[in-house]
Short mmCIF file of C-alpha atoms and ligand atoms in Angstrom, two decimals:
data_model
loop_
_atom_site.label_atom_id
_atom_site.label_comp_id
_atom_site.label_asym_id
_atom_site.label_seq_id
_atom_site.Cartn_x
_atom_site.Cartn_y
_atom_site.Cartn_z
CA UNK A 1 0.00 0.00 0.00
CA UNK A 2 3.04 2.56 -0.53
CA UNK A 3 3.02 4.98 -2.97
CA UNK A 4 4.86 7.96 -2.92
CA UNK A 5 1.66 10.60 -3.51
CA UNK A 6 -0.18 8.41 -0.76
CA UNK A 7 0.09 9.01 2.82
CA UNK A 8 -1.43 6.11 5.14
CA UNK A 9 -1.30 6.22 9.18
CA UNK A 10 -2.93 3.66 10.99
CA UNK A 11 -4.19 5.79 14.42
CA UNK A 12 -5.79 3.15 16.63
CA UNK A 13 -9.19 2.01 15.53
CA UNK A 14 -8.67 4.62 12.30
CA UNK A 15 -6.67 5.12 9.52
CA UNK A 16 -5.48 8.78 7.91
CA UNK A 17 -5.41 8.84 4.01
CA UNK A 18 -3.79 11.90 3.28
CA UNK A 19 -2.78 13.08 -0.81
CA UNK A 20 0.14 13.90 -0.59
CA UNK A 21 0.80 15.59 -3.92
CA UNK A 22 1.06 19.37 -2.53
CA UNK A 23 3.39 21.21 -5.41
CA UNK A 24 0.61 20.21 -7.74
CA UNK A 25 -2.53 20.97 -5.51
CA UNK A 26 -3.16 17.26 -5.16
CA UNK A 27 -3.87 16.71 -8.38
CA UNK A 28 -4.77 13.27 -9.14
CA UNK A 29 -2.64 11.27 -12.00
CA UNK A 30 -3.50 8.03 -13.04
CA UNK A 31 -0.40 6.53 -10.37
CA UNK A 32 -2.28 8.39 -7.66
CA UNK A 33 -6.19 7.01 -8.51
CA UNK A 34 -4.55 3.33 -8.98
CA UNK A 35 -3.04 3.58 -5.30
CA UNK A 36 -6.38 5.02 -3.98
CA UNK A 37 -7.86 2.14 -5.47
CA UNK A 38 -5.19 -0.22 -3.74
CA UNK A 39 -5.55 1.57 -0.37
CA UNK A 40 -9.42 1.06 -0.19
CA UNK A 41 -9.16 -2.37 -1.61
CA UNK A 42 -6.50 -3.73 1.02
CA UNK A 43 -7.55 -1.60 4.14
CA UNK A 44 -5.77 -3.30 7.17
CA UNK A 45 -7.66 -5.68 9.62
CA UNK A 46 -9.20 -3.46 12.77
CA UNK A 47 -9.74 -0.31 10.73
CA UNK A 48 -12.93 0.73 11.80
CA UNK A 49 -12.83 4.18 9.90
CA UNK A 50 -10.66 6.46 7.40
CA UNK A 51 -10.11 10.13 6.91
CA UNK A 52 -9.41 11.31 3.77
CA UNK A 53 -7.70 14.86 3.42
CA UNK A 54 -4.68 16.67 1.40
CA UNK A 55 -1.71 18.00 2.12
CA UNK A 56 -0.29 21.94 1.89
CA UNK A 57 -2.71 24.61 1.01
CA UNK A 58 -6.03 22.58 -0.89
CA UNK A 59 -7.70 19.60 -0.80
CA UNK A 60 -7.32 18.76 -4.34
CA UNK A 61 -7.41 20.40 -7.71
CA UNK A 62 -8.98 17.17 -9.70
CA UNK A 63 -7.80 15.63 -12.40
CA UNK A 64 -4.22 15.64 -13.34
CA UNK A 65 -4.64 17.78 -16.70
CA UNK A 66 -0.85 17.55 -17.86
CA UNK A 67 -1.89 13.41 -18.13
CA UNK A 68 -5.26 15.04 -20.40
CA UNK A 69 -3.27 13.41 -23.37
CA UNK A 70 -5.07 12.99 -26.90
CA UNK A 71 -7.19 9.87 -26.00
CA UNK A 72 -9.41 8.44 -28.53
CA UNK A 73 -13.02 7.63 -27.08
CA UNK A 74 -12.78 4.24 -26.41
CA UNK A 75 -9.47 4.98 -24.21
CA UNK A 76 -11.66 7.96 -22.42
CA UNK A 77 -14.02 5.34 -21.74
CA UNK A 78 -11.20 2.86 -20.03
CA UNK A 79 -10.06 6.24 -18.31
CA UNK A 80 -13.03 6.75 -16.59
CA UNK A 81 -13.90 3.69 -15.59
CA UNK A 82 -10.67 3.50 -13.78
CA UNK A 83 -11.85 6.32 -11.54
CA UNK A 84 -15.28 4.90 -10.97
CA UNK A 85 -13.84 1.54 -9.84
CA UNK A 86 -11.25 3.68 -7.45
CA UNK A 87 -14.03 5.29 -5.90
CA UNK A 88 -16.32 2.61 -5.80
CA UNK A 89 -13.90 0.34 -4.00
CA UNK A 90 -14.03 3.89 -1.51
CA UNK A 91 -17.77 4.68 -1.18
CA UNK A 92 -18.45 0.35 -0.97
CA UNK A 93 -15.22 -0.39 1.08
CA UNK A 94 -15.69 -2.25 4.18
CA UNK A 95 -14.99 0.85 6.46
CA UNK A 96 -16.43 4.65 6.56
CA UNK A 97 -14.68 7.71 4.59
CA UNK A 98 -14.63 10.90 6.84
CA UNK A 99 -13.69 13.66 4.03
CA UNK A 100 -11.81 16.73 5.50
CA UNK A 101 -12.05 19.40 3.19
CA UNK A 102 -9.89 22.67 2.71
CA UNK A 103 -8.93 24.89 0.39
CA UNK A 104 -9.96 24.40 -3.81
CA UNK A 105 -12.45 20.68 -3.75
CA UNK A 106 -13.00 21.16 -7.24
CA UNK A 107 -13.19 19.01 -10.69
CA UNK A 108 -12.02 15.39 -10.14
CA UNK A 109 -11.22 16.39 -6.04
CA UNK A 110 -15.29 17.17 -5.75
CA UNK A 111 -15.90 14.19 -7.22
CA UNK A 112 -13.27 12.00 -4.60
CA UNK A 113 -14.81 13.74 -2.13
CA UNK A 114 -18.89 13.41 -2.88
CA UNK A 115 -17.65 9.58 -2.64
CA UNK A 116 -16.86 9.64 0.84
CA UNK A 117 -19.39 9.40 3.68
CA UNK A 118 -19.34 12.34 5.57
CA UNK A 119 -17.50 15.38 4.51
CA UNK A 120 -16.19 18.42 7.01
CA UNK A 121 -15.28 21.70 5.74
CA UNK A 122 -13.12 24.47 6.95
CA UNK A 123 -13.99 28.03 6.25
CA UNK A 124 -11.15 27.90 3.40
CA UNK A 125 -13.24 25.40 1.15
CA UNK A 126 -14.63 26.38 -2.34
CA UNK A 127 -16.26 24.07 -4.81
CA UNK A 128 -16.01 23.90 -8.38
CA UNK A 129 -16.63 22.05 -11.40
CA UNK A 130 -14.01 23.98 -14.03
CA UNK A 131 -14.72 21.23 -16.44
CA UNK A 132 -17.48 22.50 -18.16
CA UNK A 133 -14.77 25.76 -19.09
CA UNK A 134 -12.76 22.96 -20.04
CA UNK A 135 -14.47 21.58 -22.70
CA UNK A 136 -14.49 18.45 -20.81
CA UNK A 137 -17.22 16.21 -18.65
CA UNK A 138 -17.49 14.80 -15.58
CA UNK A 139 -15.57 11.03 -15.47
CA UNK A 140 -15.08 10.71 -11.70
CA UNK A 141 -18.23 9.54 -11.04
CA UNK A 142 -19.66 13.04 -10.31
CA UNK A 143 -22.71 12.97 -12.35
CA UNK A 144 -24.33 10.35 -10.44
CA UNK A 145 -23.05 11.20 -6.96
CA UNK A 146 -23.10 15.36 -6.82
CA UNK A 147 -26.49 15.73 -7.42
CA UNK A 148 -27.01 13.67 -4.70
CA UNK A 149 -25.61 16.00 -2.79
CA UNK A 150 -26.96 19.39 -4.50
CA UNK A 151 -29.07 18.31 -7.00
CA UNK A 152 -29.49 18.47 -10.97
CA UNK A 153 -30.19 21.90 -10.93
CA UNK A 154 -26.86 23.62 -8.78
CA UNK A 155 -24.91 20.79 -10.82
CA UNK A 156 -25.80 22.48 -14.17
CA UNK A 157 -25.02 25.80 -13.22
CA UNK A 158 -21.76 25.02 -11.92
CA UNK A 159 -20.63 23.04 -15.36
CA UNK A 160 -22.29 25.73 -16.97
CA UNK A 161 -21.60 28.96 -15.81
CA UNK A 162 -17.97 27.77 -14.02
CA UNK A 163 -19.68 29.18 -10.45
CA UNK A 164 -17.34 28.81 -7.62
CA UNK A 165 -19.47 27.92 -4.02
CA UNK A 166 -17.52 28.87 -0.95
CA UNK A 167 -17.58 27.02 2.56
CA UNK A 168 -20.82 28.54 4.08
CA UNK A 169 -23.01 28.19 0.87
CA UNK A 170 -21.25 25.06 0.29
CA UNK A 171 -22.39 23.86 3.56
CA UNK A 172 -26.14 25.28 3.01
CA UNK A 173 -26.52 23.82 -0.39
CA UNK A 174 -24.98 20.29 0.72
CA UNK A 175 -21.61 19.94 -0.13
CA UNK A 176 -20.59 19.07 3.70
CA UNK A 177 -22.22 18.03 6.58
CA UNK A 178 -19.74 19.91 9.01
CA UNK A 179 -18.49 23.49 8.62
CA UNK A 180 -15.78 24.04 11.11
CA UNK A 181 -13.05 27.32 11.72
CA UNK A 182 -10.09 27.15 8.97
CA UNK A 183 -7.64 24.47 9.82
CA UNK A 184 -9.78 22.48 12.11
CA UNK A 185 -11.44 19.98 9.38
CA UNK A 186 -8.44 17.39 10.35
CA UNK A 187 -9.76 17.47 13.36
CA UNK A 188 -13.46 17.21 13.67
CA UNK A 189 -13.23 14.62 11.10
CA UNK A 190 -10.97 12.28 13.09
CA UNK A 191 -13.56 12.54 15.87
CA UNK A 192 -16.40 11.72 13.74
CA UNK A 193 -14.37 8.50 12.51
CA UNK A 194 -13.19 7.23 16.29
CA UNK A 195 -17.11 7.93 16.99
CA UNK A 196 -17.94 5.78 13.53
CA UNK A 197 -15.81 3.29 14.52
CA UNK A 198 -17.38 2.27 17.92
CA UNK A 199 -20.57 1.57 15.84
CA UNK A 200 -21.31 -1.75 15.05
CA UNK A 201 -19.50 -2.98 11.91
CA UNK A 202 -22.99 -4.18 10.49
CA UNK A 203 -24.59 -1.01 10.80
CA UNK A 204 -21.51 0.96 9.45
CA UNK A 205 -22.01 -2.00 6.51
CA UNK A 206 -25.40 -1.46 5.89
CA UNK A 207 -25.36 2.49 6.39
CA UNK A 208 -22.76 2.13 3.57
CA UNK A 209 -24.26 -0.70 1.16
CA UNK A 210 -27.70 -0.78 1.93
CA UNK A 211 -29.08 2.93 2.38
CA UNK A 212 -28.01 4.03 -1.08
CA UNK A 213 -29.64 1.17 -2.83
CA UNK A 214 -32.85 1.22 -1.15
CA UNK A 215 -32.57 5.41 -1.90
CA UNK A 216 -32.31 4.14 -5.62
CA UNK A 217 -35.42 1.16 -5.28
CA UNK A 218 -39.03 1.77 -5.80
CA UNK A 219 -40.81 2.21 -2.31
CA UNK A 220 -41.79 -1.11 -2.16
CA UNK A 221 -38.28 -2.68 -3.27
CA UNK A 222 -36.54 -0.55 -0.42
CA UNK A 223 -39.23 -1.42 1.97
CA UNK A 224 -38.50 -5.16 1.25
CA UNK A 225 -35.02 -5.03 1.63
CA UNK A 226 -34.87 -2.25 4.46
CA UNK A 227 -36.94 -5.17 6.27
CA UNK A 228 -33.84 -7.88 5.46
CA UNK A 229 -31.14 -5.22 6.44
CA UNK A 230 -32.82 -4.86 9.65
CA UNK A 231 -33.21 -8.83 10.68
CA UNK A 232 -29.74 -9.30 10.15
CA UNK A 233 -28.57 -6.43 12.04
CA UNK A 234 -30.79 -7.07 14.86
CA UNK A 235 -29.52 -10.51 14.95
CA UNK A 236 -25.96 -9.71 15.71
CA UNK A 237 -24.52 -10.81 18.84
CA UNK A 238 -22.89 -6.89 19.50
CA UNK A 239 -26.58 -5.65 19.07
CA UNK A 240 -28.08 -7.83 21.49
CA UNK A 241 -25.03 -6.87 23.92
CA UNK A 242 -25.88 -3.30 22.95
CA UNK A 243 -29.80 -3.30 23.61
CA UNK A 244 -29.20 -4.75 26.59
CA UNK A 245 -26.54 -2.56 27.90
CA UNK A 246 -29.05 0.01 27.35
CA UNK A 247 -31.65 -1.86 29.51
CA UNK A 248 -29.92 -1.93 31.99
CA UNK A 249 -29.21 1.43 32.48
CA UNK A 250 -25.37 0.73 30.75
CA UNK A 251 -25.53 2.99 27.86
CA UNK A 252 -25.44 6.20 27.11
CA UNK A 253 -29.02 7.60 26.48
CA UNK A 254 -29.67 10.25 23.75
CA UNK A 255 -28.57 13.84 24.90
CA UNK A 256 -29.56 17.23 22.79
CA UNK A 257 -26.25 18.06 24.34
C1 LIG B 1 -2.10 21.18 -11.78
C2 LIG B 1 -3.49 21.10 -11.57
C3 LIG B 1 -4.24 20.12 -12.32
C4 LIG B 1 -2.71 22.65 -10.30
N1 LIG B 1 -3.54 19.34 -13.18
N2 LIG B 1 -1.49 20.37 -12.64
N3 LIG B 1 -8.89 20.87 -12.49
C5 LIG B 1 -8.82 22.21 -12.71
O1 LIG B 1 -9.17 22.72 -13.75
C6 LIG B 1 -8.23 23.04 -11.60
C7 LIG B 1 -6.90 23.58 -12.03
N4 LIG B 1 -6.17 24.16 -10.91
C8 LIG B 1 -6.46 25.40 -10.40
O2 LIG B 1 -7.42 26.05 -10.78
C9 LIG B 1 -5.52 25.93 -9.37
O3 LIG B 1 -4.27 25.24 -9.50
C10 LIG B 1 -6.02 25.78 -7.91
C11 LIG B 1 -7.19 26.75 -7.66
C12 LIG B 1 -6.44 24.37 -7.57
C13 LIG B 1 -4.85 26.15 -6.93
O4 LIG B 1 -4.31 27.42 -7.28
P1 LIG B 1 -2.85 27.84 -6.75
O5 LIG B 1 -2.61 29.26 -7.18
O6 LIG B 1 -2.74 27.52 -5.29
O7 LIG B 1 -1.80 26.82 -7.47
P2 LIG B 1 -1.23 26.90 -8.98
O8 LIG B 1 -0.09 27.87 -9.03
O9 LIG B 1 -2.31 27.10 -9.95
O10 LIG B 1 -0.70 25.42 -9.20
C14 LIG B 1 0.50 24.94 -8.60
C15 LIG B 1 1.06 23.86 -9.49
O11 LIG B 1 0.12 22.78 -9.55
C16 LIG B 1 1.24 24.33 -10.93
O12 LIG B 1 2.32 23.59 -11.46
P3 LIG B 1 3.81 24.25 -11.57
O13 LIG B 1 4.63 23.15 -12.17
O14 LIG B 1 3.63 25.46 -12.45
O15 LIG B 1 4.21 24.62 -10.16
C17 LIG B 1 -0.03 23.88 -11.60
O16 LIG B 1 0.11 23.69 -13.00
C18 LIG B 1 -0.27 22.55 -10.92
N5 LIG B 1 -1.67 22.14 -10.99
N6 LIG B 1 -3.83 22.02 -10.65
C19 LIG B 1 -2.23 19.48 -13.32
N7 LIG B 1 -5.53 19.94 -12.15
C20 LIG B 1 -12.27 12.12 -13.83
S1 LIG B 1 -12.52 13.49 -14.73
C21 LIG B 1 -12.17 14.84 -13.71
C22 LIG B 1 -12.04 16.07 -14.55
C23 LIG B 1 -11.42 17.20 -13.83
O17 LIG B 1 -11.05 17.12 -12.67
S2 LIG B 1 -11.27 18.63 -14.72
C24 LIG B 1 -10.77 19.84 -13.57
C25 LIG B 1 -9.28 19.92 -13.47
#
């Protein structure tokens, strides 16, 4: 799992992904998306949780474009579908991806980070999808996953106008889940993934594999198999430890603090 561009530091129950590409923003080469690939794929045993982040001044500035080489279409097709299995093997890993996000997310870096599970935001962040000014597309997977986040609508106007959304709007139209003080995104996303990883590893599993299908199934479909996710989750041994913890009186109850 080395690769020079990759950082990896197991922390406990965690493990820090960091790109590690800073003199060229993080840009992602076709080296770098292979080892992302590798890193997701061959997570060590007792991870419970990543965070993903980027070194120096921004999170990542997308696609590699000095790699942008004269490809015919089918090799644009092979090229793309390299980056959707990299992310894939991130958003339906075994573990949780805690993004923490600073500086330019934009192009390619948007669409590594609307892959992850949660993202957190410092006040430096600003989103952008410059291939539309381009002349490009979307290949990351970003078509399918960013209106997820924002919808068709924002999506369009990005890739078509070249707008730029910074933290706070970011935040409000639902780039990030967290928005935190400049410099701190490290740091609140490290505590969401030590919190993720006390869950139980079948409810990580199925927050990961099974919510976004059912999101995608007919009412009916996702009813059906919301219905199996929940029988075998209940059935774990750690949930039965867990329910009754909470009976008696072991566990933490729900606090608005
Ligand atoms: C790069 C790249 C890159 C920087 N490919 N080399 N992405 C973009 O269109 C974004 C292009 N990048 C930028 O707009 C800016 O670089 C940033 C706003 C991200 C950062 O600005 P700044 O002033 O901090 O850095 P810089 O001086 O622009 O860049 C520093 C170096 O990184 C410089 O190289 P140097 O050798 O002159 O030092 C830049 O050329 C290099 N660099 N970004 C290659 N992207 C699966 S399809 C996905 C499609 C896309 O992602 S398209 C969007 C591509």
């Amino acid at each position: 799992m080395t690769h020079p561009d990759l950082f990896f530091e197991r922390q406990d129950e965690i493990a820090i992904v960091r790109l590690a590409r800073g003199a060229k923003r993080n840009a992602l080469n076709d080296g770098l998306i292979l080892a992302l690939r590798d890193c997701f794929q061959n997570l060590p045993e007792g991870v419970g949780a990543v965070v993903i982040d980027g070194e120096g001044e921004h999170f990542c500035a997308g696609l590699d474009l000095s790699e942008l080489k004269e490809r015919n279409a089918g090799q644009g097709v092979l090229h793309s579908r390299m980056w959707h299995q990299a992310l894939d093997a991130l958003q339906f890993g075994p573990v949780p991806v805690v993004a923490a996000l600073h500086g330019a997310v934009v192009g390619g870096g948007l669409e590594l980070a609307s892959a992850c599970h949660i993202r957190v935001a410092d006040e430096s962040t600003f989103y952008a999808l410059p291939e539309g000014s381009r002349g490009i597309f979307v290949g990351g997977g970003g078509s399918v996953r960013i209106p997820k986040l924002i919808g068709v609508a924002r999506m369009t106007d990005m890739m078509m106008t070249g707008r730029v959304y910074k933290a706070e709007e970011g935040e409000r139209a639902g780039f990030a889940q967290y928005l935190v003080p400049q410099g701190q995104a490290l740091a609140k996303a490290i505590e969401l993934a030590r919190r993720i990883a006390t869950n139980a590893p079948l409810t990580n599993y199925a927050l990961m594999h099974a919510l976004p299908r059912i999101a995608e199934q007919p009412a009916d479909h996702g009813l059906f198999t919301e219905a199996l996710m929940a029988g075998i989750a209940q059935d774990a041994p750690d949930a039965k430890q867990r329910v009754r913890a909470f009976l008696e009186g072991r566990a933490a109850k729900v606090s608005r603090d």
